[in-house]
CSV table of C-alpha atoms and ligand atoms in Angstrom, one decimal:
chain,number,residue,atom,x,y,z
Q,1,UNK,CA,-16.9,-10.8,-6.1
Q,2,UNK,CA,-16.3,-7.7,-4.2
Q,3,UNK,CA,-14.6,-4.8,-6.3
Q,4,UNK,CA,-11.5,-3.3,-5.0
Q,5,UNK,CA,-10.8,0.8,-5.3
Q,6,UNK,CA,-7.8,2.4,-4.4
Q,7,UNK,CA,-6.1,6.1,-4.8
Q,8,UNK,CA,-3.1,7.3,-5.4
Q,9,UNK,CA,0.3,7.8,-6.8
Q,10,UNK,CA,1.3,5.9,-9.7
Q,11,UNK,CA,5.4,6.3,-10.5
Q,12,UNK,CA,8.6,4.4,-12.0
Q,13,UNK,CA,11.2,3.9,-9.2
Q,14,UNK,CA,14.5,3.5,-10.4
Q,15,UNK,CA,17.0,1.9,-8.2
Q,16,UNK,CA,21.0,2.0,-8.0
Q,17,UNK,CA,22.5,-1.3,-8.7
Q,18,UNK,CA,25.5,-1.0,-5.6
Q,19,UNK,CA,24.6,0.4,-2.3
Q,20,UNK,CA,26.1,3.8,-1.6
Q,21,UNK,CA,25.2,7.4,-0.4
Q,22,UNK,CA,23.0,9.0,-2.5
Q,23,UNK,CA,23.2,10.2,-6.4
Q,24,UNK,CA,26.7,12.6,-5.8
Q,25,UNK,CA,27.9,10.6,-8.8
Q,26,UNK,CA,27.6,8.4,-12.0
Q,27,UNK,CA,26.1,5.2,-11.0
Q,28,UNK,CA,25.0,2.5,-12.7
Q,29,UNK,CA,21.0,2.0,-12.6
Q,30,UNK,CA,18.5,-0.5,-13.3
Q,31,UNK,CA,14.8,0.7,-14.2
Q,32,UNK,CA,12.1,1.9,-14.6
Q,33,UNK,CA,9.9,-0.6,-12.6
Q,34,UNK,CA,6.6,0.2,-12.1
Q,35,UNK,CA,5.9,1.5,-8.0
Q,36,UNK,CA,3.5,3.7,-6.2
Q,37,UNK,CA,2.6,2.6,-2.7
Q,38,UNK,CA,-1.4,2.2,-3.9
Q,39,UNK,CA,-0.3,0.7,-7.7
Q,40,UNK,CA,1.6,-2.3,-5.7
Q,41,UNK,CA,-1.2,-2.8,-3.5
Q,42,UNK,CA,-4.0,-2.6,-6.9
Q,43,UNK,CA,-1.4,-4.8,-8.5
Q,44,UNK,CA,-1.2,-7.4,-5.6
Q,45,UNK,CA,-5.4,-7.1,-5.6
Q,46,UNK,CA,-5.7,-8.0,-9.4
Q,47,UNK,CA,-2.9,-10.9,-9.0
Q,48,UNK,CA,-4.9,-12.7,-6.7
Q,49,UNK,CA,-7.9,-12.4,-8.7
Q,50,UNK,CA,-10.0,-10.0,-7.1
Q,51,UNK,CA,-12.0,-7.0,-9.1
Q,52,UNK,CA,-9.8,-3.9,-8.7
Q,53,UNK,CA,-9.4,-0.3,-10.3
Q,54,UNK,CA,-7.0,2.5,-9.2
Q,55,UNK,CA,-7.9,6.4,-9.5
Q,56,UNK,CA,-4.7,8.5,-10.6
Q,57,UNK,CA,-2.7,10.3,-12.9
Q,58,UNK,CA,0.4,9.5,-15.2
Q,59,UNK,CA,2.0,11.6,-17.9
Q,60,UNK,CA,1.7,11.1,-21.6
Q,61,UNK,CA,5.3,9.7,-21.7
Q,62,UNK,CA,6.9,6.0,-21.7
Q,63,UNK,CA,6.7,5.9,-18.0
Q,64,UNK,CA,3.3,6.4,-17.6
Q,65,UNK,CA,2.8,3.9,-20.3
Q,66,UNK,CA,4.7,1.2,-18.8
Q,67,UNK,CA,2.8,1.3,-15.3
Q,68,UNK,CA,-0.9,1.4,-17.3
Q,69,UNK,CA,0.4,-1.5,-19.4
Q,70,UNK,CA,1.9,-3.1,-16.3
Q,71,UNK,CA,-1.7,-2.8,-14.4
Q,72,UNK,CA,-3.3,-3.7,-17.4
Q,73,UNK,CA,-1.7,-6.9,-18.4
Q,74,UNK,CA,-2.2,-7.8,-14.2
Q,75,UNK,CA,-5.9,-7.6,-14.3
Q,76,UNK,CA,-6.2,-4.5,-12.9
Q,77,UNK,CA,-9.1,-1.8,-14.4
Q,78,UNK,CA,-6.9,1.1,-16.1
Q,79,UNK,CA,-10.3,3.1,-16.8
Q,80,UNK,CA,-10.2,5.5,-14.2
Q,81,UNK,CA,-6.2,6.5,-14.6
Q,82,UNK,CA,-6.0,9.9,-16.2
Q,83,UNK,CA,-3.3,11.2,-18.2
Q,84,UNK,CA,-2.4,14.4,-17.9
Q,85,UNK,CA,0.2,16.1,-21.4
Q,86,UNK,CA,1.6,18.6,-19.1
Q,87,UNK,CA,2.9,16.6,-16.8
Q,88,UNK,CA,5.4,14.2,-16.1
Q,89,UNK,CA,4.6,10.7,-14.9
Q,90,UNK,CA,5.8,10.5,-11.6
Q,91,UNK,CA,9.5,9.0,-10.5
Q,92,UNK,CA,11.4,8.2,-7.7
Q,93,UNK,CA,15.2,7.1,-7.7
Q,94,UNK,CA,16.4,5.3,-5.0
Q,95,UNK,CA,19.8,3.7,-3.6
Q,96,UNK,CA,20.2,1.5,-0.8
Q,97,UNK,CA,23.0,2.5,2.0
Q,98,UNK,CA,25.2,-0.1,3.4
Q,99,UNK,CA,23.2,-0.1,6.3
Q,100,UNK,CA,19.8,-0.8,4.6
Q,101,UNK,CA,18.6,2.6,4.8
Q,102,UNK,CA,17.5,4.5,1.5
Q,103,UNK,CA,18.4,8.1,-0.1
Q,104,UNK,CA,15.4,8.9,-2.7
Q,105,UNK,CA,15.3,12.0,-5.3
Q,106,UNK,CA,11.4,11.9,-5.8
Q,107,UNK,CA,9.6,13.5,-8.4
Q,108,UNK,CA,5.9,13.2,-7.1
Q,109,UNK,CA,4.1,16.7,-5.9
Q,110,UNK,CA,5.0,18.3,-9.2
Q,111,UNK,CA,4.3,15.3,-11.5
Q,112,UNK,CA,1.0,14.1,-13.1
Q,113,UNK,CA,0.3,12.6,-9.5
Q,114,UNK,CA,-0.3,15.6,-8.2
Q,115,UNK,CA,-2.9,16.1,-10.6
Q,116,UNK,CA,-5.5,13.5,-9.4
Q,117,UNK,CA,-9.0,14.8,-9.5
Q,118,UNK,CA,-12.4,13.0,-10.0
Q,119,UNK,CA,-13.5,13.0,-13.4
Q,120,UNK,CA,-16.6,10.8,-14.6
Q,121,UNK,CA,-14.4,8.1,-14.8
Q,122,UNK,CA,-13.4,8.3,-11.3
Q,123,UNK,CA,-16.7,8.9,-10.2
Q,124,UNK,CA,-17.9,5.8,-12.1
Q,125,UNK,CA,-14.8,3.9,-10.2
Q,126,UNK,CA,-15.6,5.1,-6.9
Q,127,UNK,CA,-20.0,3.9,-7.6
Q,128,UNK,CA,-18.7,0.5,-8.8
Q,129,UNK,CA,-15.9,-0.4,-5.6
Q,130,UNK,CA,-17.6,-2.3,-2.2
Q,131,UNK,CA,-14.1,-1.4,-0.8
Q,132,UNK,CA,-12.0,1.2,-0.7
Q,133,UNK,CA,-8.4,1.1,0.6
Q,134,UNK,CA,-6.7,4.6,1.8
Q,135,UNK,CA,-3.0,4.7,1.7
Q,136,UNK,CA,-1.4,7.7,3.8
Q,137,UNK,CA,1.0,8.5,1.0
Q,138,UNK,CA,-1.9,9.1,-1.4
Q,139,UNK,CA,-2.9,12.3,1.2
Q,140,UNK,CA,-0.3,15.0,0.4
Q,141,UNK,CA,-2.1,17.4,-0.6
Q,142,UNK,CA,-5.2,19.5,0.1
Q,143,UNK,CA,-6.9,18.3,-2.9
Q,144,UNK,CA,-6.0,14.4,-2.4
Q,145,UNK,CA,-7.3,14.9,1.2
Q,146,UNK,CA,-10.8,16.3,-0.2
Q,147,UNK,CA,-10.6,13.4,-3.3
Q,148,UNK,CA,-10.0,10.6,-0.6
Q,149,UNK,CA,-12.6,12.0,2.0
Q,150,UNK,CA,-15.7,12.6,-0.9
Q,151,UNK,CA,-15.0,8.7,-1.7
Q,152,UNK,CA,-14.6,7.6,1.3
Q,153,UNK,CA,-17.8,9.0,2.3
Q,154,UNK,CA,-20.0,8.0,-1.4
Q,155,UNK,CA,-18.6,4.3,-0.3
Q,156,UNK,CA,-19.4,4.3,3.1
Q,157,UNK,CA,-23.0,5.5,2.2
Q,158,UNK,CA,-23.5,2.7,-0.1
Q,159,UNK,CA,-22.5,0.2,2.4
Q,160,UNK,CA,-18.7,-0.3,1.3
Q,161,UNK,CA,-16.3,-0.9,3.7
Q,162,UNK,CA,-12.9,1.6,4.2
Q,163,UNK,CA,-9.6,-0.3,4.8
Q,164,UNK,CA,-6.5,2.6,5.4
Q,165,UNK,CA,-2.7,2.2,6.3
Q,166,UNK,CA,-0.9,5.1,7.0
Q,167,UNK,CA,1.7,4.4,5.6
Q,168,UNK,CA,3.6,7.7,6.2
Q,169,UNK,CA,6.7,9.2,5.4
Q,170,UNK,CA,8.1,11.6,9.0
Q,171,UNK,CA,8.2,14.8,7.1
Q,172,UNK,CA,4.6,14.5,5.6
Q,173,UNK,CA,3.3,14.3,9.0
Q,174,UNK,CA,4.3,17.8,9.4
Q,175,UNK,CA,2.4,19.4,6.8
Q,176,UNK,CA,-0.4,21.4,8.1
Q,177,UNK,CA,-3.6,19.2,8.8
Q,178,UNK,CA,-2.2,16.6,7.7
Q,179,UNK,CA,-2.1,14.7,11.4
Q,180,UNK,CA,-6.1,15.9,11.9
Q,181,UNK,CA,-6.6,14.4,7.6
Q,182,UNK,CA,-5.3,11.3,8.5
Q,183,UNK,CA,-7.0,10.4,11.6
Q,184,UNK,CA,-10.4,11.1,9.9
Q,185,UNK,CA,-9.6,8.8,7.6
Q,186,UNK,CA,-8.1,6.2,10.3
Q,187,UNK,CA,-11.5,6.8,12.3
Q,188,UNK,CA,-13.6,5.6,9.5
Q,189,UNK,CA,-11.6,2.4,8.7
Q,190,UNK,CA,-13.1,-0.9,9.1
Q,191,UNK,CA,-9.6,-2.1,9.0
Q,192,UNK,CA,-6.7,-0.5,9.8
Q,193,UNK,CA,-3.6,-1.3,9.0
Q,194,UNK,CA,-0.1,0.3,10.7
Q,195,UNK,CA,2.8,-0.7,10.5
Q,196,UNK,CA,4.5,-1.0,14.0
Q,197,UNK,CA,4.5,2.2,15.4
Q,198,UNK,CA,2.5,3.8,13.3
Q,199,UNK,CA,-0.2,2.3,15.6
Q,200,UNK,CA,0.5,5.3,18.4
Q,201,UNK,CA,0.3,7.7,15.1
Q,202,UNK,CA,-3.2,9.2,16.4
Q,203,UNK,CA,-3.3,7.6,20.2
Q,204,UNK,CA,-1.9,8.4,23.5
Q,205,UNK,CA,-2.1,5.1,24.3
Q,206,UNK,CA,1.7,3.9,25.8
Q,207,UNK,CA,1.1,0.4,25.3
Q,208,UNK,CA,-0.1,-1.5,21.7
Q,209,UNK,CA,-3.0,-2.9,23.9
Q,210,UNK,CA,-5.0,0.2,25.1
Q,211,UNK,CA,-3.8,1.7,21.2
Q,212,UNK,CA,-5.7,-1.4,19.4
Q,213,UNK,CA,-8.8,-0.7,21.9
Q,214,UNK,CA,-9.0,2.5,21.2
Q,215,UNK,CA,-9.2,2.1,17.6
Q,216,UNK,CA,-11.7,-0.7,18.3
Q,217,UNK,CA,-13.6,1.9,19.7
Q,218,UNK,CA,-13.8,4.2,17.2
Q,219,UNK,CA,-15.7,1.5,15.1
Q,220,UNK,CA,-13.3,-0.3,13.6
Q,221,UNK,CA,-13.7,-4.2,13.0
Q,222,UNK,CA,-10.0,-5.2,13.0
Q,223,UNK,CA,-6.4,-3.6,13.3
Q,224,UNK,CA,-3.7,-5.2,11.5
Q,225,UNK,CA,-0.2,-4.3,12.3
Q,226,UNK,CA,2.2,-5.3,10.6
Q,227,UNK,CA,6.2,-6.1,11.9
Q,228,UNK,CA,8.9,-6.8,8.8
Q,229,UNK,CA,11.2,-9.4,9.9
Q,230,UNK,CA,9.2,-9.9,13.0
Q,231,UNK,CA,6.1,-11.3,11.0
Q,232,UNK,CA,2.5,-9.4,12.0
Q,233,UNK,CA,-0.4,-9.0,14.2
Q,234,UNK,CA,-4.3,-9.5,14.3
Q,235,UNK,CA,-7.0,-7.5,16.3
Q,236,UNK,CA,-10.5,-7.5,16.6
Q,237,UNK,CA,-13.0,-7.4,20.0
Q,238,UNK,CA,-12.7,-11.1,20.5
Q,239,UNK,CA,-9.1,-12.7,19.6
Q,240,UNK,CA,-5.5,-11.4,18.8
Q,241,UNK,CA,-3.2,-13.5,16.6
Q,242,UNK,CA,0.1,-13.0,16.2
Q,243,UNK,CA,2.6,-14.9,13.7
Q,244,UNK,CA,6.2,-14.8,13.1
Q,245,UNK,CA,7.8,-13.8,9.1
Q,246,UNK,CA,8.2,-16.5,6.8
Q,247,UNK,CA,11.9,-16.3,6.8
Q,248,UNK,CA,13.7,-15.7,3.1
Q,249,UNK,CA,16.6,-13.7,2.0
Q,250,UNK,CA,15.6,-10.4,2.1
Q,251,UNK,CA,16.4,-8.7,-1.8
Q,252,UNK,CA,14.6,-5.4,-1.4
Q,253,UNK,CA,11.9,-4.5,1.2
Q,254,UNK,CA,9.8,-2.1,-0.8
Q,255,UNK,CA,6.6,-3.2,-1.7
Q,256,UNK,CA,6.1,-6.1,1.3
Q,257,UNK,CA,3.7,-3.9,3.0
Q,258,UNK,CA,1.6,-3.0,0.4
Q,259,UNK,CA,1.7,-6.6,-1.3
Q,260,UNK,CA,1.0,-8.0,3.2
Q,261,UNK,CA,-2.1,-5.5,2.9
Q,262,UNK,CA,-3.5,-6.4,-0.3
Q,263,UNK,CA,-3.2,-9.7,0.5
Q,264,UNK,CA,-5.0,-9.5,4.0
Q,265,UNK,CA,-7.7,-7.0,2.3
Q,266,UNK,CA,-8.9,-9.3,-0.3
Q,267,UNK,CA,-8.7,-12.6,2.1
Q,268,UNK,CA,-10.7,-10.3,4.2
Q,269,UNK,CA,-13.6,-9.5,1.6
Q,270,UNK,CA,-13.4,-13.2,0.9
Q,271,UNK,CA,-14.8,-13.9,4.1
Q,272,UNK,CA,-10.9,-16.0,4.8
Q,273,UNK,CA,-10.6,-16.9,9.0
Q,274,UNK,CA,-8.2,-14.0,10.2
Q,275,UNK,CA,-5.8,-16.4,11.2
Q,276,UNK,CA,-5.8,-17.9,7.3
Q,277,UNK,CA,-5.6,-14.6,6.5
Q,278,UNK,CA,-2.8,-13.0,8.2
Q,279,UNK,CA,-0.6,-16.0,7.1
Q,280,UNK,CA,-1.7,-15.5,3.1
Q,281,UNK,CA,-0.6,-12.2,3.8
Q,282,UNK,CA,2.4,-12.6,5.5
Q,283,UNK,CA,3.6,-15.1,2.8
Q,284,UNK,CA,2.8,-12.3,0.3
Q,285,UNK,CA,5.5,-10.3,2.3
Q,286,UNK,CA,8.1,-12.3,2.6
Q,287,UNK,CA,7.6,-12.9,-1.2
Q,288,UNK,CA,7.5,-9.7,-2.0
Q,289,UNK,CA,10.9,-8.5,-0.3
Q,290,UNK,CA,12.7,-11.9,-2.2
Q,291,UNK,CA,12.5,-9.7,-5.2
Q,292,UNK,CA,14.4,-6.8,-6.7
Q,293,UNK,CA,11.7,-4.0,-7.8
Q,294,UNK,CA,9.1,-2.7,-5.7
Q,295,UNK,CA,6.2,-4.6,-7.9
Q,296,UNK,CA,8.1,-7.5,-8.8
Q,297,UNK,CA,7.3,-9.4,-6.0
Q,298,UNK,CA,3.5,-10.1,-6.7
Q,299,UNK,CA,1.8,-13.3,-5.9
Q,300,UNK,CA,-0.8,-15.3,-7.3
Q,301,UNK,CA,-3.1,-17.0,-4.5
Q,302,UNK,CA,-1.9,-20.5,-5.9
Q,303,UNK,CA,2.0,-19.1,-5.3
Q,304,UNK,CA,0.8,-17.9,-1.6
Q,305,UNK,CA,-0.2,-21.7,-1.0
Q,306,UNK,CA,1.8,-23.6,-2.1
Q,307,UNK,CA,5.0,-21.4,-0.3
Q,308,UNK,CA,2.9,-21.8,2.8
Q,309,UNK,CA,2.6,-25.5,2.1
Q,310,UNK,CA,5.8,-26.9,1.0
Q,311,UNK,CA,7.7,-23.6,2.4
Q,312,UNK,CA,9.5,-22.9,-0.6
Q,313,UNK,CA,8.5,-22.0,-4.3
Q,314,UNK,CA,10.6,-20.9,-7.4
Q,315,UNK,CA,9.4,-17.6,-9.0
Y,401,ATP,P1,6.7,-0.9,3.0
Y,401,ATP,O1,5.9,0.3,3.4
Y,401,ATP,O2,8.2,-0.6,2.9
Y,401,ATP,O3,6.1,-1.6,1.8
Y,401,ATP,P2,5.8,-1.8,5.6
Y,401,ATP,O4,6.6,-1.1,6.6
Y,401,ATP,O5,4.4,-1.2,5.3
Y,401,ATP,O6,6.6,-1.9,4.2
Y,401,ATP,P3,6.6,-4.3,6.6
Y,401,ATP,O7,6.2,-4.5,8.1
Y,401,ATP,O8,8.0,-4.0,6.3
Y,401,ATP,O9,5.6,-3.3,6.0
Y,401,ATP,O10,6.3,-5.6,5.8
Y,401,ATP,C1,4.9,-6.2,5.7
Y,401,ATP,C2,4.9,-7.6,6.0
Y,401,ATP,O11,5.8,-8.3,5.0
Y,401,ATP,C3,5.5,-8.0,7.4
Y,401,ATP,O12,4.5,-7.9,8.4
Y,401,ATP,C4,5.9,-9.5,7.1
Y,401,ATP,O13,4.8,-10.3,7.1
Y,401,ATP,C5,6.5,-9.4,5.7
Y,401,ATP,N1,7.9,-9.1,5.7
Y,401,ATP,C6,8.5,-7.9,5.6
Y,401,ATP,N2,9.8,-8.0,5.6
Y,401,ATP,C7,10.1,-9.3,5.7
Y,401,ATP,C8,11.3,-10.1,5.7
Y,401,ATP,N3,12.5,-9.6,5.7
Y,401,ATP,N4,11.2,-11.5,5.7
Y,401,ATP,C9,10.0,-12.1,5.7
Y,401,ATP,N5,8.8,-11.4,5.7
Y,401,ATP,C10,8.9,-10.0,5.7
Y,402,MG,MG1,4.1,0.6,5.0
């Protein structure tokens, strides 16, 4: 079985129980859960059985103890997550507005994320992976840039493959060369995975067709995009599939799109039909957003069939 790598920010997220505005106030809060952009995505990896290890960083303090034991007890390989004393595992707080949009306090740049670097047990990750997935969020800073770039080329030379969704926050984009990081990294994807129109992120393209052909050209094998409520899209030189969200009651959208892509990733190294593939995935979505917590939402590849089968399933 092919091993999965990732890199990247490990954190609680704690989340306001009422929508509101912000954190002017006393609120009632549940947490911590265990989040991260690329620890959902591992955690979603190791769920479904597949060999997986994350590189990153968490404090010497409850919170970083709760997201190793967290990957741990899901299968995933904790060896090559540091810990660093003078730091702070990494935290986010979040509340929902009425209107579905968030407010965050994040405590990420200055926490024991930020202090990712590649020790021998990174480097003995980053030999053992066949794959290795890039998440935007992972590249805010310098040094993560240079981290995900060495790796990416160690497992390209070895014949891994690169999957990479840019999954990127507005005001990240305008940090300096970040725009230029990220499309290195986009240009060496075997699959890449936007979501909506993060598609036209390094393209002048004005329509999604000429964008996905133009990442074609680069070298890529497949582009992926995905749509929320509006379900998600398939690429490659021969066929585009599109298919519409399994519809549930949405709970709490974090996490779908990192649970959608770890889903399609692994179906992918599988050697799963696209068409299979994008609907195991999409089901992993609509699961994932059914569930309060950004990991919560997880699914085994049994769960993921029989919700495509019979269309509903108790969790
Ligand atoms: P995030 O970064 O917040 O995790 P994303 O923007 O990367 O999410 P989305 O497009 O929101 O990714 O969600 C990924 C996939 O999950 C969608 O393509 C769809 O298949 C599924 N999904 C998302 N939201 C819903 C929903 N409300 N109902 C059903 N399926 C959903
Ligand atoms: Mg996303």
């Amino acid at each position: 079985m092919k091993h999965v790598l990732t890199i990247g920010e490990i954190l609680v997220e704690i989340m306001a129980l009422d929508p509101g505005n912000g954190f002017l106030e006393p609120i009632s809060l549940v947490g911590p859960f265990a989040s991260g952009a690329p620890a959902i995505f591992i955690d979603q990896v190791a769920r479904l059985g597949q060999p997986c290890a994350i590189i990153g960083c968490v404090g010497n303090d409850d919170f970083g103890e709760l997201c190793l034991r967290r990957l741990e007890a899901d299968g995933v390989d904790i060896s090559a997550i540091a810990r660093d004393p003078a730091r702070p595992t990494g935290s986010a707080f979040v509340r929902y507005r009425p209107d579905g949009q968030r407010d965050f306090v994040f405590n990420i740049r200055h926490s024991a994320a930020g202090s990712i670097a590649i020790d021998t047990a990174s480097q003995a990750a980053i030999r053992a992976c066949d794959h290795l997935h890039v998440m935007g969020t992972s590249l805010s800073s310098e040094n993560l840039v240079e981290t995900t770039i060495g790796a990416i080329e160690t497992v390209r030379a070895r014949g891994g493959t690169i999957s990479f969704d840019p999954n990127i926050r507005g005001e990240l984009l305008e940090l300096p060369g970040l725009r230029q990081a990220l499309k290195s990294v986009a240009m060496q994807a075997d699959l890449f995975m936007p979501s909506g129109e993060e598609l036209f992120l390094f393209s002048r393209a004005d329509t999604e067709r000429d964008a996905v052909a133009e990442v074609l050209d680069w070298g890529a094998r497949a582009v992926v995009v995905k749509r929320g409520m509006d379900g998600a899209s398939y690429f490659d030189r021969e066929q585009a599939i599109s298919i519409p969200a399994v519809p549930v009651g949405e709970v709490d959208p974090t996490g779908a799109g990192d649970c959608f892509g770890a889903t399609f990733v692994t179906c992918w190294l599988r050697g799963i039909p696209p068409e299979r593939a994008l609907s195991l995935a999409n089901a992993a979505g609509a699961l994932a957003v059914r569930k309060k917590g950004p990991m919560e939402g997880v699914s085994t590849m049994g769960e993921l069939e029989t919700f495509l089968e019979v269309g509903q399933i108790e969790k």
